[in-house]
Coordinates of C-alpha atoms in Angstrom, one line a residue:
X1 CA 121.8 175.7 237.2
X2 CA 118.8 173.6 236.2
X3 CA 119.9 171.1 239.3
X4 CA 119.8 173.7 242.3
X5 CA 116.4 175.2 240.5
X6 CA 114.9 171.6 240.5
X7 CA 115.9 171.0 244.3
X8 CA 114.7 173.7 245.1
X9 CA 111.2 173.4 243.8
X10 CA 111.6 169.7 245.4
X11 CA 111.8 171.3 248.8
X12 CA 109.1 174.1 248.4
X13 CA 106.7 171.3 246.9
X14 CA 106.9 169.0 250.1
X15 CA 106.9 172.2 252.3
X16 CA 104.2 173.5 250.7
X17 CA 101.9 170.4 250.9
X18 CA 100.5 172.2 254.5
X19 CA 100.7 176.1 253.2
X20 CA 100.2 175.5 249.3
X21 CA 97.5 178.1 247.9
X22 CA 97.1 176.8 244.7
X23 CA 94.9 179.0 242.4
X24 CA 92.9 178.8 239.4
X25 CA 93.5 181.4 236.7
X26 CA 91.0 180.9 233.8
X27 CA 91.4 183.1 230.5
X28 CA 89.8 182.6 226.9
X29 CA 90.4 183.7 223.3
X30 CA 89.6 183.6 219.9
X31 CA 91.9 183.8 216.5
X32 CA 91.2 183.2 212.8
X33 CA 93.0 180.7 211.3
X34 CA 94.2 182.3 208.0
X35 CA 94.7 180.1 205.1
X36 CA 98.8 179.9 205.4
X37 CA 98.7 178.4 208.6
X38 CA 97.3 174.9 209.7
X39 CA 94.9 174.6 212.4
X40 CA 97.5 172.9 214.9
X41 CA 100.2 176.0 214.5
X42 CA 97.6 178.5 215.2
X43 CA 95.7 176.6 218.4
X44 CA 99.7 176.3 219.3
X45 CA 100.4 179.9 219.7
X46 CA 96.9 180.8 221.1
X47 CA 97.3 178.0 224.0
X48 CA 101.3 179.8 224.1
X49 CA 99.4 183.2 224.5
X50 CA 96.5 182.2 226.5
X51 CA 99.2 180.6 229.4
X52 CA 101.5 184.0 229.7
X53 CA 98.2 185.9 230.3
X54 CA 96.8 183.7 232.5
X55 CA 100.6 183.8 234.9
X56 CA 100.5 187.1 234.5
X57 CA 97.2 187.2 236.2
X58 CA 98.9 186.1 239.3
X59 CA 100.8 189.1 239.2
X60 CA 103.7 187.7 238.3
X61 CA 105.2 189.8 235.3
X62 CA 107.4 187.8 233.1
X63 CA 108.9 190.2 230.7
X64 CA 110.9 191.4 233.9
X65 CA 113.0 187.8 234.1
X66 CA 113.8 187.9 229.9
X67 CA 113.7 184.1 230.3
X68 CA 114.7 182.4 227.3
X69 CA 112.0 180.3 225.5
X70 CA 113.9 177.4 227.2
X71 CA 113.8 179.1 230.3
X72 CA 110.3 179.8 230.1
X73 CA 108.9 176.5 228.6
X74 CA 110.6 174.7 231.8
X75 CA 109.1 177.5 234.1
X76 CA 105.9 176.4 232.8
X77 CA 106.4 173.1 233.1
X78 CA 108.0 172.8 236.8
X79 CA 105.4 175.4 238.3
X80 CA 101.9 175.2 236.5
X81 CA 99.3 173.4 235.5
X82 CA 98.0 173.8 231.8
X83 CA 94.5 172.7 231.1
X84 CA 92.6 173.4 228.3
X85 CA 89.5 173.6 229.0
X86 CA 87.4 174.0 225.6
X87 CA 88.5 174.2 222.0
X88 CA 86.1 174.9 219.7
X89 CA 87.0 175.4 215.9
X90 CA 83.6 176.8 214.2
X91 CA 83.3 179.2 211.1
X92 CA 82.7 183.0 211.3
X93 CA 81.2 185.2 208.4
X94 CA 82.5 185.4 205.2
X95 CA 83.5 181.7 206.2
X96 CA 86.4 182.6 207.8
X97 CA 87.6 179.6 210.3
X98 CA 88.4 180.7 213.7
X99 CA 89.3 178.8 216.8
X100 CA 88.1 180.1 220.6
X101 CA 90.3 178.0 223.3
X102 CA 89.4 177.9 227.4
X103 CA 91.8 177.8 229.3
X104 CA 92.8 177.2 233.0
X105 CA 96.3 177.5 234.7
X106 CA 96.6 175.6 238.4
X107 CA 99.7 177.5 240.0
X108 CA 101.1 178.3 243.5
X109 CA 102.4 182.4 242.4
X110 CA 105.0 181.7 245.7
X111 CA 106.7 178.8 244.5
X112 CA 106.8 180.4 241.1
X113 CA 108.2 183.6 242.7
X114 CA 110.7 181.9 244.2
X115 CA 111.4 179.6 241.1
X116 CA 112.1 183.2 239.3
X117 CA 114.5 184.3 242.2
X118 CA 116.2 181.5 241.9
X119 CA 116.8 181.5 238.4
X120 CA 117.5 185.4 237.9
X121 CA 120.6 184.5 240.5
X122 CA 121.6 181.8 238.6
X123 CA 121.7 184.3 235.6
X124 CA 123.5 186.9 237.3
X125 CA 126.2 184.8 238.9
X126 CA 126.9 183.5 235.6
X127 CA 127.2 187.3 233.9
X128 CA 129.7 187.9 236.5
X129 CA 131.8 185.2 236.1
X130 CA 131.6 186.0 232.6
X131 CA 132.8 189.0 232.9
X132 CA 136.0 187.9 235.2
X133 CA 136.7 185.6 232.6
X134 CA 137.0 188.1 230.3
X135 CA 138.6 190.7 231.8
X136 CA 141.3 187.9 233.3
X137 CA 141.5 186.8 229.1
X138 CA 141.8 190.2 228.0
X139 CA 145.3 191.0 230.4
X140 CA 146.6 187.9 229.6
X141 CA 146.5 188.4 226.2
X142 CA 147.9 192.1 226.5
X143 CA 150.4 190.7 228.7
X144 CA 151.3 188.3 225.7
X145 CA 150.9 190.5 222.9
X146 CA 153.8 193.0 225.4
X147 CA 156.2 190.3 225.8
X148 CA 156.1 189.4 222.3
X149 CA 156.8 192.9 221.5
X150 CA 159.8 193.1 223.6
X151 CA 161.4 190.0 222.6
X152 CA 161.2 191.1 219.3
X153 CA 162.7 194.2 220.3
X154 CA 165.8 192.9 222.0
X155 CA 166.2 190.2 218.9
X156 CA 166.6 193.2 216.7
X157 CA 168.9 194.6 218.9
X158 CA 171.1 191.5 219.1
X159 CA 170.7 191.1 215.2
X160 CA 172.1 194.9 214.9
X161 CA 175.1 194.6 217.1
X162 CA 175.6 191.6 215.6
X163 CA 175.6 192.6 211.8
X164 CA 178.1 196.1 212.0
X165 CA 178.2 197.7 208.7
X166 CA 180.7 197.0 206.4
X167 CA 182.2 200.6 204.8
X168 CA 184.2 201.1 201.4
X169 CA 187.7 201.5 201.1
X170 CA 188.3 204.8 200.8
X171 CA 186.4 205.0 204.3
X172 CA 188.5 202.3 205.7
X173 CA 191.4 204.7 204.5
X174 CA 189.8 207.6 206.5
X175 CA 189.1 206.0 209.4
X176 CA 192.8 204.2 209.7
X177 CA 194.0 207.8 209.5
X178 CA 191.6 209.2 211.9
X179 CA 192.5 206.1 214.4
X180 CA 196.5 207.3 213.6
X181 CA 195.6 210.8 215.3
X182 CA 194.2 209.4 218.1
X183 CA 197.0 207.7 220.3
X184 CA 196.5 204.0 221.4
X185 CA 195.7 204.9 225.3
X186 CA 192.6 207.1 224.0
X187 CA 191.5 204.2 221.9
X188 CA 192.0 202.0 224.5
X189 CA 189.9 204.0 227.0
X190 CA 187.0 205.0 225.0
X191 CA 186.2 201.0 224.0
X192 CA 186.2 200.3 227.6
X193 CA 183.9 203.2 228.3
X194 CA 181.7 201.9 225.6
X195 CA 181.5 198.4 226.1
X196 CA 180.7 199.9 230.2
X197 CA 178.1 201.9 229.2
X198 CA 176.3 199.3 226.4
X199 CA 176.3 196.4 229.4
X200 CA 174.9 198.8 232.0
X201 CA 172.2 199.5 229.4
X202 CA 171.2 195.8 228.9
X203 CA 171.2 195.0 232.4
X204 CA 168.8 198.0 233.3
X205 CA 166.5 197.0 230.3
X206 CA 166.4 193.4 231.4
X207 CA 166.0 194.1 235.0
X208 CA 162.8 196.7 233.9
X209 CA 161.4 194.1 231.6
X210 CA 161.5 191.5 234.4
X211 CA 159.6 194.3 237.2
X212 CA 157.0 194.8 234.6
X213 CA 156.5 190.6 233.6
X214 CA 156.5 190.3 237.3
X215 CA 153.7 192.8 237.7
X216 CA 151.9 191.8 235.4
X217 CA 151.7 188.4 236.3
X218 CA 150.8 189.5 239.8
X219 CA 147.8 191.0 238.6
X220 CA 146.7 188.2 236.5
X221 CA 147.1 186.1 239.0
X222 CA 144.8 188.8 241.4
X223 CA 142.2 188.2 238.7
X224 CA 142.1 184.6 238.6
X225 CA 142.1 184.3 242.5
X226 CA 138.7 186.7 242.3
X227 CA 137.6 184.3 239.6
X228 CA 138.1 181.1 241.9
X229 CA 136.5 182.9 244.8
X230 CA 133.7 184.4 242.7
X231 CA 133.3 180.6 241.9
X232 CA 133.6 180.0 245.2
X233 CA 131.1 182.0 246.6
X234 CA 128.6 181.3 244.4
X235 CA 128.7 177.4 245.2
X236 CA 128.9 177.8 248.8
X237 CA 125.5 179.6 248.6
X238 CA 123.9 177.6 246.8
X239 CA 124.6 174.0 248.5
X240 CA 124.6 175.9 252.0
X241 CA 120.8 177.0 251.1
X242 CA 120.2 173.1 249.8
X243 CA 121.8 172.4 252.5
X244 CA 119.7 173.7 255.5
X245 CA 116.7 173.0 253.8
X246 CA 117.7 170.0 253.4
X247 CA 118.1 169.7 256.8
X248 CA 114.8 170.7 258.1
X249 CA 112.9 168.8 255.8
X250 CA 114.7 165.4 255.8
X251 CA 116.4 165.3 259.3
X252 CA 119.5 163.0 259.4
X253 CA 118.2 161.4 256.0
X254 CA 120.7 161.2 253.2
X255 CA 119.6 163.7 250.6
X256 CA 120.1 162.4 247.1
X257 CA 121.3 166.1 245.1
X258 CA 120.2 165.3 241.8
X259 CA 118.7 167.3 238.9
X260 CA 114.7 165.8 239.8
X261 CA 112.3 165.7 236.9
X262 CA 109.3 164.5 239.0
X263 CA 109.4 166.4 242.5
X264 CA 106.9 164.0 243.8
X265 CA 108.3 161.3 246.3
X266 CA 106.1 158.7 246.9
X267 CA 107.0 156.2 249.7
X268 CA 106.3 152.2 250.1
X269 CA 106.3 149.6 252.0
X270 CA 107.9 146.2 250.3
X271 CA 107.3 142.8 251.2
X272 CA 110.0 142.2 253.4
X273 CA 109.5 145.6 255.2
X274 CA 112.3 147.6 252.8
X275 CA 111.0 150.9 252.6
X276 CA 111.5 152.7 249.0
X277 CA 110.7 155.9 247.7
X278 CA 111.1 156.8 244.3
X279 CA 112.2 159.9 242.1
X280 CA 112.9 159.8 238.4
X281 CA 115.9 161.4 237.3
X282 CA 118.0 162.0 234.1
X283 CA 121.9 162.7 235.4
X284 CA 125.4 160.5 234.5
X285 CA 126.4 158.7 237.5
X286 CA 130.1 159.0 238.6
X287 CA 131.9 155.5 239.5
X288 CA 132.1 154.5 243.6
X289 CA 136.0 154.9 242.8
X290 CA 135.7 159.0 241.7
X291 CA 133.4 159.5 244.5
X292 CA 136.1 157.6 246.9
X293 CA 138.7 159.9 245.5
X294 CA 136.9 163.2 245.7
X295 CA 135.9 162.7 249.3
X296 CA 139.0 161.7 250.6
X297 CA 140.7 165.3 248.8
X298 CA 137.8 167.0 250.9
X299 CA 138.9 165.0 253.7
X300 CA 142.1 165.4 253.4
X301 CA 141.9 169.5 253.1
X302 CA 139.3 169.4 256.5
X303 CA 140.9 167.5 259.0
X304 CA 144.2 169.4 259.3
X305 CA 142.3 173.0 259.8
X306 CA 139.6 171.3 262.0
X307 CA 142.8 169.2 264.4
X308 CA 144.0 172.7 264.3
X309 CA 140.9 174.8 265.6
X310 CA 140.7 172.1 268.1
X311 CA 143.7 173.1 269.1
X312 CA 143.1 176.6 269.7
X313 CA 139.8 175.9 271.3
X314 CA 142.2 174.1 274.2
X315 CA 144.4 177.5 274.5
X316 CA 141.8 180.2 274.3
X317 CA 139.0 181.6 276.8
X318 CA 136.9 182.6 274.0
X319 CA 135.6 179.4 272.7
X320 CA 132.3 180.7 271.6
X321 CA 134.1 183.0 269.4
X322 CA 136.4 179.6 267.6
X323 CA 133.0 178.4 267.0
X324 CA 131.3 181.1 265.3
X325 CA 134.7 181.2 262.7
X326 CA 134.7 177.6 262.4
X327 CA 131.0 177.8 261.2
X328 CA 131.4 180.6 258.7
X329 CA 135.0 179.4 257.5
X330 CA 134.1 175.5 257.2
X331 CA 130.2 175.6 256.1
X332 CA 131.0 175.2 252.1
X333 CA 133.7 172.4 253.1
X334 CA 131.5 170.8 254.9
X335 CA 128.7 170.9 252.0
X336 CA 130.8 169.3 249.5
X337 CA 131.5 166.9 251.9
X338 CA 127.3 166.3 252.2
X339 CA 127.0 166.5 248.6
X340 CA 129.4 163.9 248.3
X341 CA 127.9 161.3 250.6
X342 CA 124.6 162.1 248.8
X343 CA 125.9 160.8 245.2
X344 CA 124.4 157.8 244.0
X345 CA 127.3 155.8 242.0
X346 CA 127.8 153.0 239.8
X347 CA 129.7 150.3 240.9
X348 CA 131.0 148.0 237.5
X349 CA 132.2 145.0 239.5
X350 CA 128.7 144.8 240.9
X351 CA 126.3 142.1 240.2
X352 CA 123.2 143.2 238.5
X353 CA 119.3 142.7 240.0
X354 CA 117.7 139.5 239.6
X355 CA 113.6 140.1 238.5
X356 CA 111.8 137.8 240.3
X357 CA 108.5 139.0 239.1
X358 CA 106.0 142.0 237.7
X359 CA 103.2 143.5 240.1
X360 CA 99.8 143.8 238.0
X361 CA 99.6 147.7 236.0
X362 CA 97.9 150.2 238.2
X363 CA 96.7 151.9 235.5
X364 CA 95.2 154.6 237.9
X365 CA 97.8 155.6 239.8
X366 CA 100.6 154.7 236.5
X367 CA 103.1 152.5 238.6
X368 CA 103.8 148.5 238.4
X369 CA 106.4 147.1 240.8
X370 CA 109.2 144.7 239.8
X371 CA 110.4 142.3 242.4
X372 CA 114.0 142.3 242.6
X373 CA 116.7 139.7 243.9
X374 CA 120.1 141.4 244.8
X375 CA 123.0 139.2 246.2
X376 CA 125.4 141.2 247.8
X377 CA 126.8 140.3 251.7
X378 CA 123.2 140.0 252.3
X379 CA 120.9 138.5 249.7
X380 CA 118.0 141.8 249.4
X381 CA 114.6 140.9 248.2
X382 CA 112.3 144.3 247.2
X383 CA 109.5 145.7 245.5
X384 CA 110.3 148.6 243.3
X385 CA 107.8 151.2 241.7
X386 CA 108.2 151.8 238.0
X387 CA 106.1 155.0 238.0
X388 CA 105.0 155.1 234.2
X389 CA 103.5 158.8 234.7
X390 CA 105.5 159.8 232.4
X391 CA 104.6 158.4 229.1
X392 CA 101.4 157.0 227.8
X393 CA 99.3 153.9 229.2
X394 CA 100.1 151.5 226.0
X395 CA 103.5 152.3 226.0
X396 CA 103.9 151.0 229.5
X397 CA 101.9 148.1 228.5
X398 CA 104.5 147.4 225.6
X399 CA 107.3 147.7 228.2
X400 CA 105.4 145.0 230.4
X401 CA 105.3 143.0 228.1
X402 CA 109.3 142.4 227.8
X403 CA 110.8 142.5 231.4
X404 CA 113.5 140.7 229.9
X405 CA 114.8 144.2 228.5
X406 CA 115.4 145.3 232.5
X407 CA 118.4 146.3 233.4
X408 CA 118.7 146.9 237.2
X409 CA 121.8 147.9 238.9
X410 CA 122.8 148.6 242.5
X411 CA 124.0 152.0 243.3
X412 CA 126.0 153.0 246.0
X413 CA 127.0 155.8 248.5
X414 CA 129.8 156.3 250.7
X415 CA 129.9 156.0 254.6
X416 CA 132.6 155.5 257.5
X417 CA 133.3 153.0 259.6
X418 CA 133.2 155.6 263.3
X419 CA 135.7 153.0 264.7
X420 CA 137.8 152.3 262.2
X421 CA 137.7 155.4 259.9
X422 CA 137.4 153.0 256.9
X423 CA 135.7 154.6 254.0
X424 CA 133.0 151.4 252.6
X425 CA 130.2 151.7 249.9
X426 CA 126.5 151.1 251.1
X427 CA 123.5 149.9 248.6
X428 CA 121.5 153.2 248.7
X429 CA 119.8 153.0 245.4
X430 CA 118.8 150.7 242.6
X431 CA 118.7 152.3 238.8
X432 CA 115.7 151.0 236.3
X433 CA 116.4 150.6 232.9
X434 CA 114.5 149.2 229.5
X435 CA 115.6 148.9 226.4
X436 CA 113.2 150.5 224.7
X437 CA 112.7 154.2 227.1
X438 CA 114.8 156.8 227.1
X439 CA 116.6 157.9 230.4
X440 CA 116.4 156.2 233.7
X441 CA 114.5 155.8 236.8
X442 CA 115.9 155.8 240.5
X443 CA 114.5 154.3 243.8
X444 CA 116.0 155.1 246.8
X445 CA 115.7 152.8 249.7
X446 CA 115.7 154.2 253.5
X447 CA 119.3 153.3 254.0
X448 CA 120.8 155.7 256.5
X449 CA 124.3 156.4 255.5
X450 CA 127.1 157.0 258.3
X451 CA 128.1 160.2 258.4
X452 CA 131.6 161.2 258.3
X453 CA 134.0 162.2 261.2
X454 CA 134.8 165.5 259.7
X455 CA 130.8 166.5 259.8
X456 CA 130.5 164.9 263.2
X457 CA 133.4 167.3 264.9
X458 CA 131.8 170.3 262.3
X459 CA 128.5 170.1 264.2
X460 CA 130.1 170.0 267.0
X461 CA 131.1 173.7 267.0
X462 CA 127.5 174.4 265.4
X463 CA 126.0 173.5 268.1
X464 CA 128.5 175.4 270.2
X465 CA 127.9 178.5 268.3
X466 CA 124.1 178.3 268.6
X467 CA 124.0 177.6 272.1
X468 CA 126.0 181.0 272.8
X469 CA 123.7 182.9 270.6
X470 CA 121.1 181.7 272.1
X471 CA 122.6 182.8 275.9
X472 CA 123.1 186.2 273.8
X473 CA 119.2 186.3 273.4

């Protein structure tokens, strides 16, 4: 959830950088500070106060969204800007202590808006699925609970025709002279009708308990198919909306979809003309060999249905109309198969970064760079940003201090060889490490990754499809 949110705000910051109305909503208070409480807790709760009113000044009403205070501290943290302003503590009559806080919040209300909207669909998909899950739980279990019944039933049965009672002797006596009545063709005749009857009653029982098992398991099945496309449906929209926003923002550049703490991309120049641009992100990288695998299933699944439209398109007249249902049918498919291409993974047999040197610490703008020495097929010399925004000025002096705790690795995305069809990794990334910091940083370089055949043919009939609706115009 928190990685589509997070892309999304990516997107709306850089499109915003021309149309952004960032506004100023300023807001003061005063509160006691009792003698229970320490200063710190009380100018806590007031700043916590003073930031809701001042969002809420915007218009934007946050009760309605019932975020959780997870939800809401990250709301706050991806959308606004918190300043405080003035905090005076001073003492009031009857030397009571009091605190009165300033307080200014910098935020765009459209890219919270949308921030909200994003994450109230996130909620709701998840209810739903809930829900499913449930309901799909709950008739298994009654269809569980119902078989057990019944084969507990027909083991009583068995157990009863099994065990036949055992009577006295002076009822053995009775019965020998009742069966002496009766002559041997009658006895004869009413077993056989018996043992008739008593096998035409199992095999009605069994074929009814298999009808109803059977129907059961149909519906059970209904439920878990609405589940999976419930699932579905919900991913498709969402990586279809990255998607095309992806599109019109970075062109034919490989979009890294990652969960991105620091929206910001910053780009540079390097010293042998290696463009980077960096983005710092906390996620666990997959291995080049599960990427390889879960690309080629997607593959795998495309290129039979696409070979096939392109057989129909041959046969039919109306190819405008093969195009539009190729689009609609094929848009998720093809989205995985983007998202795919756009993973950053490890590679273990790969040779780690060589640091040639540090850049001097631009305390202004928070960054140093680290010149790097890769050998791969090509020996790769580059200047990477370590953007230290994120912690505080001595701490990245400490971390100077010991480039020797550095771990860079490679990372790597997949592309295909248009001639060959060959699936190859390509260096797309390099991951920053030190010993002593928590998480992670990422640079990208401008690699552009081949794209595969699969999308290739795909936009193919897009194009197709727009070009008729356009004529339809």
């Amino acid at each position: 959830m928190r990685k589509v949110i997070s892309l999304a705000l990516m997107f709306l910051f850089v499109g915003s950088i021309c149309f952004a109305q960032v506004k100023n909503y300023k807001v003061e208070a005063t509160d006691d500070i009792p003698s229970n409480k320490s200063q710190d807790e009380i100018v806590s709760s007031l700043i916590e106060r003073l930031t809701k009113q001042a969002i809420e000044k915007s218009d934007i009403k946050i009760k309605d969204y019932k975020l959780s205070k997870k939800e809401y501290n990250q709301f706050v943290k991806d959308v606004a800007k918190v300043e405080v302003k003035n905090k005076k503590v001073f003492m009031k009559k009857g030397n009571q202590q009091a605190v009165n806080i300033k307080l200014i919040v910098k935020m765009d209300s459209d890219i919270a808006r949308n921030y909200l909207y994003e994450l109230q669909q996130e909620q709701n998909a998840k209810k739903e699925a809930e829900l499913i899950d449930a309901k799909v739980k709950e008739k298994l279990e009654k269809m569980e609970k119902e078989k057990a019944e019944k084969s507990e039933k027909i083991e009583k049965k068995e157990e009863l025709e099994k065990n036949i009672p055992v009577v006295n002797a002076e009822s053995e006596e009775e019965t020998v002279k009742d069966e002496t009545v009766k002559s041997k063709k009658d006895k004869k005749a009413e077993e056989k009708a018996k043992k008739e009857a008593d096998k035409k009653a199992k095999k009605e029982a069994k074929k009814n308990a298999k009808k109803s098992t059977d129907e059961k398991a149909k519906d059970v099945q209904s439920d878990i198919a609405l589940v999976n496309q419930n699932e579905v449906n919900v991913s498709s929209a969402s990586v279809t909306e990255v998607s095309t926003t992806t599109a019109k923002i970075a062109g034919d550049t490989i979009h890294n979809e990652v969960a991105v703490d620091t929206a910001t991309i910053k780009q540079e120049k390097t010293a042998n003309n290696v463009e980077v641009k960096e983005i710092v992100i906390k996620e666990e990288k997959k291995s080049v060999e599960q990427v390889l695998q879960e690309i080629e299933a997607v593959k795998n699944e495309i290129k039979p249905e696409l070979d096939n439209f392109d057989s129909s398109l041959k046969k039919s007249e109306n190819k405008a109309k093969i195009a539009q249902t190729v689009v609609s049918t094929m848009q998720p498919k093809i989205d995985k198969l983007n998202s795919l291409q756009a993973e950053k993974a490890y590679d273990e047999n790969s040779e780690k970064a060589k640091i040639l040197s540090l850049g001097s610490i631009n305390a202004d703008k928070k960054y140093f760079e680290i010149k790097i020495l890769y050998n791969a097929e090509q020996s790769l010399v580059a200047a990477l940003k370590y953007e230290f925004s994120d912690m505080e000025i001595e701490k990245a002096k400490e971390i100077y201090k010991t480039p020797k705790k550095f771990v860079i690795k490679p990372l790597f995305s997949i592309e295909e060889n248009m001639k060959t069809g060959a699936l190859n990794k390509a260096l797309t990334a390099f991951s920053i490490k030190h010993a002593d910091v928590e998480g992670e940083k990422i640079v990208n370089l401008s690699k552009k990754v081949l794209p595969f055949k699969e999308v290739a043919r795909f936009e193919t009939y897009k194009n197709m499809a727009k070009q008729n609706q356009g004529k339809k115009k």
